[in-house]
Amino acid sequence: MARPEDSAWAVSVAQVASRPGQTKLIDAVFPAPSGIGDNIIGVREGADVSVTGSFDSIVDGLILTAHINAPVQAECTRCLKPIERDWGVDVTAFFPYDSPEDSRNSKEEVDIIAGEDESEDTYPLSRDGAFADLEALLRDTLVEALPLQPLCREDCRGLCPQCGIDLNEHLDHHHETTDLRFAALADLKAQLEQEERERNA
Ligand SMILES: [Zn+2]
Ligand SMILES: [Zn+2]
């Protein structure tokens, strides 16, 4: 079985977990967990994610207050240009002390608690309470923070709906010719008028 400290996202918290009122500063870089976003927008697995903040111990657990910074890769929703920029998000999460006996005795109860915990940004410590694993926290937090409509810049002009040219690079771009659909209608109209003239002649 994998040891908790072998996780790439393990943070040793044994020093602060011993009694309330302790603070452990954290300033570290972790690999981005898998599953953050998709091809359109996301954080590439293994990319550097920095976490700065602190673990503070209270009576029944540890509170993590941190700023997470990750490189987000995206595609501008207007002009489809690739975007790569750092994305920062603040997070507060709770790591309750969990007595190992309880976990073993009542698996079902733990599941229920875990279900409740998700909505409160609560994450388990390792069995012995010595490590906090940040993988799930990083994934959840970053997935939630991804912008829904990423733009390369606020005033991106997007692509020409007719020919797809990037309007940011061609500010004067427009089409002289009438839209083909209108051209076809104009032809039809001319033809009908011609027929009418011939009938009336
Ligand atoms: Zn754009
Ligand atoms: Zn065009």
PDB file of C-alpha atoms and ligand atoms in Angstrom:
ATOM      1  CA  MET A   1       0.000   0.000   0.000  1.00  0.00           C
ATOM      2  CA  ALA A   2       1.268   3.454  -0.893  1.00  0.00           C
ATOM      3  CA  ARG A   3       2.468   5.513   2.022  1.00  0.00           C
ATOM      4  CA  PRO A   4       0.838   8.930   2.350  1.00  0.00           C
ATOM      5  CA  GLU A   5       4.199  10.682   2.273  1.00  0.00           C
ATOM      6  CA  ASP A   6       4.976   9.119  -1.118  1.00  0.00           C
ATOM      7  CA  SER A   7       2.313  11.233  -2.770  1.00  0.00           C
ATOM      8  CA  ALA A   8       3.663  14.124  -4.818  1.00  0.00           C
ATOM      9  CA  TRP A   9       1.077  16.282  -3.043  1.00  0.00           C
ATOM     10  CA  ALA A  10       1.842  15.289   0.545  1.00  0.00           C
ATOM     11  CA  VAL A  11       2.627  18.030   3.031  1.00  0.00           C
ATOM     12  CA  SER A  12       3.996  17.048   6.406  1.00  0.00           C
ATOM     13  CA  VAL A  13       1.809  18.590   9.089  1.00  0.00           C
ATOM     14  CA  ALA A  14       2.840  16.497  12.073  1.00  0.00           C
ATOM     15  CA  GLN A  15       4.467  19.466  13.839  1.00  0.00           C
ATOM     16  CA  VAL A  16       1.308  21.571  13.806  1.00  0.00           C
ATOM     17  CA  ALA A  17      -1.227  18.769  14.173  1.00  0.00           C
ATOM     18  CA  SER A  18      -0.021  18.049  17.709  1.00  0.00           C
ATOM     19  CA  ARG A  19      -1.846  20.941  19.388  1.00  0.00           C
ATOM     20  CA  PRO A  20      -4.029  23.910  18.494  1.00  0.00           C
ATOM     21  CA  GLY A  21      -2.636  27.363  17.789  1.00  0.00           C
ATOM     22  CA  GLN A  22       0.275  26.234  15.639  1.00  0.00           C
ATOM     23  CA  THR A  23       1.080  27.594  12.198  1.00  0.00           C
ATOM     24  CA  LYS A  24       3.048  25.956   9.434  1.00  0.00           C
ATOM     25  CA  LEU A  25       3.861  28.150   6.472  1.00  0.00           C
ATOM     26  CA  ILE A  26       3.700  26.548   3.080  1.00  0.00           C
ATOM     27  CA  ASP A  27       5.443  27.825  -0.012  1.00  0.00           C
ATOM     28  CA  ALA A  28       5.854  24.980  -2.449  1.00  0.00           C
ATOM     29  CA  VAL A  29       5.398  23.891  -6.033  1.00  0.00           C
ATOM     30  CA  PHE A  30       3.361  20.799  -6.855  1.00  0.00           C
ATOM     31  CA  PRO A  31       2.692  19.027 -10.149  1.00  0.00           C
ATOM     32  CA  ALA A  32      -0.779  19.769 -11.482  1.00  0.00           C
ATOM     33  CA  PRO A  33      -3.064  16.763 -10.884  1.00  0.00           C
ATOM     34  CA  SER A  34      -4.735  15.147 -13.892  1.00  0.00           C
ATOM     35  CA  GLY A  35      -8.259  16.002 -14.902  1.00  0.00           C
ATOM     36  CA  ILE A  36      -8.245  19.790 -14.646  1.00  0.00           C
ATOM     37  CA  GLY A  37     -10.277  21.002 -17.581  1.00  0.00           C
ATOM     38  CA  ASP A  38     -10.220  19.661 -21.119  1.00  0.00           C
ATOM     39  CA  ASN A  39      -8.605  20.411 -24.495  1.00  0.00           C
ATOM     40  CA  ILE A  40     -10.253  23.813 -24.703  1.00  0.00           C
ATOM     41  CA  ILE A  41      -9.270  25.044 -21.287  1.00  0.00           C
ATOM     42  CA  GLY A  42      -7.359  23.465 -18.479  1.00  0.00           C
ATOM     43  CA  VAL A  43      -4.128  22.995 -16.605  1.00  0.00           C
ATOM     44  CA  ARG A  44      -1.726  20.518 -18.192  1.00  0.00           C
ATOM     45  CA  GLU A  45      -1.016  17.541 -15.944  1.00  0.00           C
ATOM     46  CA  GLY A  46       2.333  17.961 -14.214  1.00  0.00           C
ATOM     47  CA  ALA A  47       2.550  21.713 -14.792  1.00  0.00           C
ATOM     48  CA  ASP A  48       3.983  23.733 -11.905  1.00  0.00           C
ATOM     49  CA  VAL A  49       1.292  24.748  -9.443  1.00  0.00           C
ATOM     50  CA  SER A  50       2.516  26.956  -6.631  1.00  0.00           C
ATOM     51  CA  VAL A  51       0.860  27.015  -3.242  1.00  0.00           C
ATOM     52  CA  THR A  52       1.668  29.713  -0.716  1.00  0.00           C
ATOM     53  CA  GLY A  53      -0.100  30.101   2.593  1.00  0.00           C
ATOM     54  CA  SER A  54      -0.299  28.332   5.890  1.00  0.00           C
ATOM     55  CA  PHE A  55      -1.750  25.455   7.845  1.00  0.00           C
ATOM     56  CA  ASP A  56      -3.190  26.615  11.155  1.00  0.00           C
ATOM     57  CA  SER A  57      -4.161  24.100  13.774  1.00  0.00           C
ATOM     58  CA  ILE A  58      -7.397  24.386  15.715  1.00  0.00           C
ATOM     59  CA  VAL A  59      -8.888  21.938  18.185  1.00  0.00           C
ATOM     60  CA  ASP A  60     -10.409  19.506  15.699  1.00  0.00           C
ATOM     61  CA  GLY A  61      -8.266  19.909  12.641  1.00  0.00           C
ATOM     62  CA  LEU A  62      -6.131  22.036  10.376  1.00  0.00           C
ATOM     63  CA  ILE A  63      -7.212  25.012   8.345  1.00  0.00           C
ATOM     64  CA  LEU A  64      -5.350  25.666   5.125  1.00  0.00           C
ATOM     65  CA  THR A  65      -5.438  29.204   3.831  1.00  0.00           C
ATOM     66  CA  ALA A  66      -3.528  29.530   0.586  1.00  0.00           C
ATOM     67  CA  HIS A  67      -3.074  31.198  -2.732  1.00  0.00           C
ATOM     68  CA  ILE A  68      -2.789  28.776  -5.622  1.00  0.00           C
ATOM     69  CA  ASN A  69      -1.191  29.793  -8.881  1.00  0.00           C
ATOM     70  CA  ALA A  70      -1.338  27.615 -11.978  1.00  0.00           C
ATOM     71  CA  PRO A  71      -0.651  28.069 -15.697  1.00  0.00           C
ATOM     72  CA  VAL A  72      -3.972  27.766 -17.504  1.00  0.00           C
ATOM     73  CA  GLN A  73      -3.974  26.795 -21.162  1.00  0.00           C
ATOM     74  CA  ALA A  74      -7.001  27.884 -23.092  1.00  0.00           C
ATOM     75  CA  GLU A  75      -8.338  28.909 -26.440  1.00  0.00           C
ATOM     76  CA  CYS A  76      -9.884  32.326 -26.893  1.00  0.00           C
ATOM     77  CA  THR A  77     -13.602  31.732 -27.377  1.00  0.00           C
ATOM     78  CA  ARG A  78     -13.750  34.506 -29.987  1.00  0.00           C
ATOM     79  CA  CYS A  79     -10.605  34.205 -32.092  1.00  0.00           C
ATOM     80  CA  LEU A  80      -9.479  30.681 -31.075  1.00  0.00           C
ATOM     81  CA  LYS A  81      -5.934  31.873 -30.369  1.00  0.00           C
ATOM     82  CA  PRO A  82      -4.132  29.810 -27.746  1.00  0.00           C
ATOM     83  CA  ILE A  83      -3.893  31.518 -24.381  1.00  0.00           C
ATOM     84  CA  GLU A  84      -1.433  30.587 -21.677  1.00  0.00           C
ATOM     85  CA  ARG A  85      -1.458  32.589 -18.518  1.00  0.00           C
ATOM     86  CA  ASP A  86      -1.076  32.182 -14.816  1.00  0.00           C
ATOM     87  CA  TRP A  87      -4.278  31.793 -12.948  1.00  0.00           C
ATOM     88  CA  GLY A  88      -4.435  32.641  -9.262  1.00  0.00           C
ATOM     89  CA  VAL A  89      -7.079  31.545  -6.817  1.00  0.00           C
ATOM     90  CA  ASP A  90      -7.444  31.833  -3.053  1.00  0.00           C
ATOM     91  CA  VAL A  91      -8.595  28.809  -1.129  1.00  0.00           C
ATOM     92  CA  THR A  92      -9.582  27.948   2.406  1.00  0.00           C
ATOM     93  CA  ALA A  93      -9.975  24.297   3.303  1.00  0.00           C
ATOM     94  CA  PHE A  94     -10.407  22.215   6.417  1.00  0.00           C
ATOM     95  CA  PHE A  95      -8.498  19.031   7.242  1.00  0.00           C
ATOM     96  CA  PRO A  96     -10.252  17.499  10.240  1.00  0.00           C
ATOM     97  CA  TYR A  97      -8.465  15.136  12.624  1.00  0.00           C
ATOM     98  CA  ASP A  98      -9.980  11.771  11.996  1.00  0.00           C
ATOM     99  CA  SER A  99      -9.486   9.060  14.540  1.00  0.00           C
ATOM    100  CA  PRO A 100      -8.410   5.870  12.739  1.00  0.00           C
ATOM    101  CA  GLU A 101     -10.662   3.725  14.940  1.00  0.00           C
ATOM    102  CA  ASP A 102     -13.766   5.517  13.726  1.00  0.00           C
ATOM    103  CA  SER A 103     -12.777   5.057  10.095  1.00  0.00           C
ATOM    104  CA  ARG A 104     -12.255   1.337  10.522  1.00  0.00           C
ATOM    105  CA  ASN A 105     -15.371   0.686  12.565  1.00  0.00           C
ATOM    106  CA  SER A 106     -17.854   2.490  10.411  1.00  0.00           C
ATOM    107  CA  LYS A 107     -16.969   2.754   6.766  1.00  0.00           C
ATOM    108  CA  GLU A 108     -20.514   3.766   5.919  1.00  0.00           C
ATOM    109  CA  GLU A 109     -20.526   6.640   8.350  1.00  0.00           C
ATOM    110  CA  VAL A 110     -17.247   7.900   6.975  1.00  0.00           C
ATOM    111  CA  ASP A 111     -18.698   7.886   3.476  1.00  0.00           C
ATOM    112  CA  ILE A 112     -21.601   9.998   4.634  1.00  0.00           C
ATOM    113  CA  ILE A 113     -19.280  12.431   6.350  1.00  0.00           C
ATOM    114  CA  ALA A 114     -17.068  12.570   3.277  1.00  0.00           C
ATOM    115  CA  GLY A 115     -20.142  13.378   1.190  1.00  0.00           C
ATOM    116  CA  GLU A 116     -21.025  16.270   3.446  1.00  0.00           C
ATOM    117  CA  ASP A 117     -17.466  17.419   3.574  1.00  0.00           C
ATOM    118  CA  GLU A 118     -17.117  17.918  -0.152  1.00  0.00           C
ATOM    119  CA  SER A 119     -19.357  20.944  -0.155  1.00  0.00           C
ATOM    120  CA  GLU A 120     -17.394  22.482   2.682  1.00  0.00           C
ATOM    121  CA  ASP A 121     -13.958  22.130   1.089  1.00  0.00           C
ATOM    122  CA  THR A 122     -12.952  19.551   3.659  1.00  0.00           C
ATOM    123  CA  TYR A 123     -10.247  17.010   2.958  1.00  0.00           C
ATOM    124  CA  PRO A 124      -8.951  14.059   4.940  1.00  0.00           C
ATOM    125  CA  LEU A 125      -5.550  13.931   6.575  1.00  0.00           C
ATOM    126  CA  SER A 126      -3.533  10.750   6.319  1.00  0.00           C
ATOM    127  CA  ARG A 127      -4.513   7.970   8.760  1.00  0.00           C
ATOM    128  CA  ASP A 128      -1.816   8.955  11.252  1.00  0.00           C
ATOM    129  CA  GLY A 129      -2.605  12.639  10.860  1.00  0.00           C
ATOM    130  CA  ALA A 130       0.948  13.416   9.832  1.00  0.00           C
ATOM    131  CA  PHE A 131       0.275  14.399   6.225  1.00  0.00           C
ATOM    132  CA  ALA A 132      -2.168  16.511   4.298  1.00  0.00           C
ATOM    133  CA  ASP A 133      -2.513  15.495   0.677  1.00  0.00           C
ATOM    134  CA  LEU A 134      -3.288  18.412  -1.601  1.00  0.00           C
ATOM    135  CA  GLU A 135      -4.087  16.510  -4.804  1.00  0.00           C
ATOM    136  CA  ALA A 136      -7.880  16.582  -4.508  1.00  0.00           C
ATOM    137  CA  LEU A 137      -7.837  20.118  -3.139  1.00  0.00           C
ATOM    138  CA  LEU A 138      -5.770  21.400  -6.061  1.00  0.00           C
ATOM    139  CA  ARG A 139      -7.935  19.615  -8.623  1.00  0.00           C
ATOM    140  CA  ASP A 140     -11.242  20.763  -7.112  1.00  0.00           C
ATOM    141  CA  THR A 141     -10.091  24.325  -6.611  1.00  0.00           C
ATOM    142  CA  LEU A 142      -8.593  24.773 -10.065  1.00  0.00           C
ATOM    143  CA  VAL A 143     -11.483  23.099 -11.880  1.00  0.00           C
ATOM    144  CA  GLU A 144     -13.867  25.457 -10.117  1.00  0.00           C
ATOM    145  CA  ALA A 145     -11.732  28.495 -10.908  1.00  0.00           C
ATOM    146  CA  LEU A 146     -11.369  27.887 -14.642  1.00  0.00           C
ATOM    147  CA  PRO A 147     -12.928  30.725 -16.614  1.00  0.00           C
ATOM    148  CA  LEU A 148     -15.937  29.637 -18.655  1.00  0.00           C
ATOM    149  CA  GLN A 149     -15.404  32.024 -21.539  1.00  0.00           C
ATOM    150  CA  PRO A 150     -11.697  32.685 -21.794  1.00  0.00           C
ATOM    151  CA  LEU A 151     -10.727  35.618 -23.999  1.00  0.00           C
ATOM    152  CA  CYS A 152      -7.230  36.440 -25.258  1.00  0.00           C
ATOM    153  CA  ARG A 153      -8.090  39.984 -24.244  1.00  0.00           C
ATOM    154  CA  GLU A 154     -11.208  41.738 -23.026  1.00  0.00           C
ATOM    155  CA  ASP A 155     -11.887  43.487 -26.350  1.00  0.00           C
ATOM    156  CA  CYS A 156     -10.982  40.631 -28.688  1.00  0.00           C
ATOM    157  CA  ARG A 157     -12.682  41.281 -32.039  1.00  0.00           C
ATOM    158  CA  GLY A 158     -12.910  37.613 -32.924  1.00  0.00           C
ATOM    159  CA  LEU A 159     -13.023  36.103 -36.413  1.00  0.00           C
ATOM    160  CA  CYS A 160     -14.859  37.329 -39.495  1.00  0.00           C
ATOM    161  CA  PRO A 161     -18.071  35.272 -39.570  1.00  0.00           C
ATOM    162  CA  GLN A 162     -17.838  35.068 -43.362  1.00  0.00           C
ATOM    163  CA  CYS A 163     -14.248  34.097 -44.033  1.00  0.00           C
ATOM    164  CA  GLY A 164     -12.751  33.376 -40.604  1.00  0.00           C
ATOM    165  CA  ILE A 165      -9.949  35.931 -40.823  1.00  0.00           C
ATOM    166  CA  ASP A 166      -8.668  37.246 -37.485  1.00  0.00           C
ATOM    167  CA  LEU A 167     -10.227  40.676 -37.105  1.00  0.00           C
ATOM    168  CA  ASN A 168      -7.666  41.654 -34.453  1.00  0.00           C
ATOM    169  CA  GLU A 169      -4.983  41.577 -37.119  1.00  0.00           C
ATOM    170  CA  HIS A 170      -7.077  43.019 -39.949  1.00  0.00           C
ATOM    171  CA  LEU A 171      -8.826  46.015 -38.439  1.00  0.00           C
ATOM    172  CA  ASP A 172     -10.234  47.280 -41.757  1.00  0.00           C
ATOM    173  CA  HIS A 173     -11.404  43.897 -42.931  1.00  0.00           C
ATOM    174  CA  HIS A 174     -14.804  43.783 -44.579  1.00  0.00           C
ATOM    175  CA  HIS A 175     -16.375  42.168 -47.606  1.00  0.00           C
ATOM    176  CA  GLU A 176     -17.189  44.151 -50.734  1.00  0.00           C
ATOM    177  CA  THR A 177     -19.263  41.438 -52.325  1.00  0.00           C
ATOM    178  CA  THR A 178     -22.791  40.778 -51.222  1.00  0.00           C
ATOM    179  CA  ASP A 179     -23.340  37.689 -49.175  1.00  0.00           C
ATOM    180  CA  LEU A 180     -23.725  34.748 -51.539  1.00  0.00           C
ATOM    181  CA  ARG A 181     -27.152  33.858 -50.185  1.00  0.00           C
ATOM    182  CA  PHE A 182     -28.405  37.368 -50.927  1.00  0.00           C
ATOM    183  CA  ALA A 183     -26.765  37.235 -54.352  1.00  0.00           C
ATOM    184  CA  ALA A 184     -28.725  34.087 -55.153  1.00  0.00           C
ATOM    185  CA  LEU A 185     -31.987  35.730 -54.029  1.00  0.00           C
ATOM    186  CA  ALA A 186     -31.213  38.793 -56.155  1.00  0.00           C
ATOM    187  CA  ASP A 187     -30.684  36.545 -59.175  1.00  0.00           C
ATOM    188  CA  LEU A 188     -33.986  34.799 -58.555  1.00  0.00           C
ATOM    189  CA  LYS A 189     -35.791  38.128 -58.202  1.00  0.00           C
ATOM    190  CA  ALA A 190     -34.305  39.386 -61.485  1.00  0.00           C
ATOM    191  CA  GLN A 191     -35.341  36.186 -63.188  1.00  0.00           C
ATOM    192  CA  LEU A 192     -38.934  36.454 -61.938  1.00  0.00           C
ATOM    193  CA  GLU A 193     -39.126  40.075 -63.042  1.00  0.00           C
ATOM    194  CA  GLN A 194     -37.795  39.094 -66.455  1.00  0.00           C
ATOM    195  CA  GLU A 195     -40.471  36.374 -66.788  1.00  0.00           C
ATOM    196  CA  GLU A 196     -43.177  38.818 -65.740  1.00  0.00           C
ATOM    197  CA  ARG A 197     -42.022  41.334 -68.316  1.00  0.00           C
ATOM    198  CA  GLU A 198     -42.097  38.612 -71.006  1.00  0.00           C
ATOM    199  CA  ARG A 199     -45.652  37.568 -69.972  1.00  0.00           C
ATOM    200  CA  ASN A 200     -46.863  41.140 -70.113  1.00  0.00           C
ATOM    201  CA  ALA A 201     -45.215  41.821 -73.430  1.00  0.00           C
TER     202      ALA A 201
HETATM  203 ZN    ZN B   1      -9.245  36.398 -28.993  1.00  0.00          ZN
HETATM  204 ZN    ZN B   2     -14.049  38.133 -43.898  1.00  0.00          ZN
END
